[in-house]
Amino acid sequence: MKAVRFHEFGGIDVLRVEEVERPVPGPGQVLVEVRAAGIQPGEVMIRQGARHERWPSTFPSGQGSDLAGVVVEAGPQVRGVAVGDEVLGFTHNRASHAEYVVVDDVQLTPRPEGLSWEVAGSLYVAGTTAYATVFAVDPGPADTVVVSGAAGGVGSLAVQLARRRGATVIGLASEPNHAWLKDYGVVPVAYGEGVAERIRQASGGNVDAFIDTYGDGYVDLAVELGVRPARINTIRDWQTAAKVGARTYGEGAAACAVVLGELARLAARGELEVPIARVYPLERVRDAFRELERGHTHGKIVLRPLPSPSR
């Protein structure tokens, strides 16, 4: 089968699509023929070696945690999933950027009717991270919540989940994304110089919680705006969070098929939009990461290792 590999830390040029041996599922595992697999900013940091202490690598290394596809083989003692099932899920083995991947049965949930492969295959990291960030700051109808990177893969879901709780949500994003934010009841605010004052004006001077999906000083900004550290959550700036006492709930805090299944059902019913920025074939994985690393995409970038089936 074909799979993405890198043999050393580095830039996009270290990524290769190689022929590797097709894996065999063991006890409690199935083999999934991958129809879609999202890519993540965290994978950039891993490939560059920037987070080696947090996420160590051995070479050659694969990539990818999000996935959706069709179960084509099952090992012994598998429960709740069978050959032929259409599923979405995740792997912690950096292996989903490939045509086939072995997955534990407890890391899969059925693909709901009406949920596209692209959305199903890119929902895990962004969706569970957004779920965790909203849970961390616990917004309610009386709260005003600011979300940085509000049009990105995680931010675009976090603003919707916070709105579902009844909170007033202020989304920091570039001007081209403001119309989309308004459509979901989010108050758009441009980032950059003067953002603190723009937030004060948009919020009437009262910000109760802050979700930072971007890093780059937003934890300090939240403190400047008077947000209590217990209601600040960042998925990028762990160092500043430790300094001020903010939270760092991310994907790991909600990393289970139960949460993923809940999000998938919301998306299938049209109650949660998962924006898809662009879809690339596996062979163009370098192009996919070039677009991701430009940092201005609205929603998820997805790899399509194999063509989608007819249904």
CSV table of C-alpha atoms in Angstrom, one decimal, residues 54-55 90 92 124-125 127-130 132-133 235 248-256 259:
chain,number,residue,atom,x,y,z
A,54,ARG,CA,6.2,16.2,24.0
A,55,TRP,CA,5.6,13.9,20.9
A,90,PHE,CA,-8.7,7.8,15.0
A,92,HIS,CA,-2.5,7.2,18.0
A,124,TYR,CA,-11.5,13.7,15.2
A,125,VAL,CA,-8.7,16.0,16.2
A,127,GLY,CA,-13.8,18.1,16.7
A,128,THR,CA,-12.6,16.6,20.0
A,129,THR,CA,-10.2,19.5,20.6
A,130,ALA,CA,-13.0,22.0,20.1
A,132,ALA,CA,-12.6,20.0,25.1
A,133,THR,CA,-11.8,23.7,24.8
A,235,ILE,CA,-4.3,24.5,22.8
A,248,THR,CA,-4.6,23.5,28.4
A,249,TYR,CA,-7.5,21.1,27.5
A,250,GLY,CA,-7.0,19.8,24.0
A,251,GLU,CA,-7.9,16.7,21.9
A,252,GLY,CA,-6.5,14.3,24.6
A,253,ALA,CA,-9.1,15.5,27.1
A,254,ALA,CA,-11.9,14.3,24.9
A,255,ALA,CA,-10.2,11.6,22.9
A,256,CYS,CA,-12.8,8.9,22.7
A,259,VAL,CA,-17.5,12.2,21.8
